[in-house]
CSV table of C-alpha atoms in Angstrom, one decimal:
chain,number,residue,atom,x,y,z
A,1,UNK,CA,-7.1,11.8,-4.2
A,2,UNK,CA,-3.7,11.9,-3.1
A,3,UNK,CA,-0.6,9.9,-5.3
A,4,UNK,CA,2.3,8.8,-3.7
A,5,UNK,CA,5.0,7.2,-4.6
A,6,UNK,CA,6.7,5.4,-2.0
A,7,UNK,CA,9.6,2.5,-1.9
A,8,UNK,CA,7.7,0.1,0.5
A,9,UNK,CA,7.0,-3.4,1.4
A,10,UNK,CA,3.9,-4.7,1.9
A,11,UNK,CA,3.0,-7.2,4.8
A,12,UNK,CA,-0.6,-8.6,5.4
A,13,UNK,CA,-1.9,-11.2,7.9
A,14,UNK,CA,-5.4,-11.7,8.3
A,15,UNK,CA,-7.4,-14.7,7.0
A,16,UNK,CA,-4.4,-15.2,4.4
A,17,UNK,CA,-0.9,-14.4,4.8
A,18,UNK,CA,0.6,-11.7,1.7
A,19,UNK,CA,4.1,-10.5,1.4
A,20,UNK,CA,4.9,-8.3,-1.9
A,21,UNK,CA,8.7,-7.5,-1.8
A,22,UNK,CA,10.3,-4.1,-1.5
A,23,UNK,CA,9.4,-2.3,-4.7
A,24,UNK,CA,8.6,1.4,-5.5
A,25,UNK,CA,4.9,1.7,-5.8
A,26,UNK,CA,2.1,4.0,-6.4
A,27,UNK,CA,-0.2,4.6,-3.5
A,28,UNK,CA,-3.6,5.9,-4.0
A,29,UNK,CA,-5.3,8.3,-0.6
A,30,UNK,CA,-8.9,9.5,-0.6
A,31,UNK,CA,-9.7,12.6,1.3
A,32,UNK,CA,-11.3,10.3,4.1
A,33,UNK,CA,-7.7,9.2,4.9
A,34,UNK,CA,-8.5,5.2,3.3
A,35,UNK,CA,-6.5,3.8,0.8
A,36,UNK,CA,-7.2,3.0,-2.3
């Protein structure tokens, strides 16, 4: 796995709607290239 720590904001629309403000965050990356 890959850490990354990244200042980000986080958008989703799909069945729901999610917004998570602009925070710095710690992003997890398998080998496949998915997120974790």
């Amino acid at each position: 796995m890959r850490p990354v720590v990244a200042r980000c904001e986080v958008v989703y629309t799909g069945r729901l709607t999610a917004r998570l403000p602009e925070a710095v965050r710690l992003l997890m990356f398998k080998a496949d290239g998915s997120a974790v």
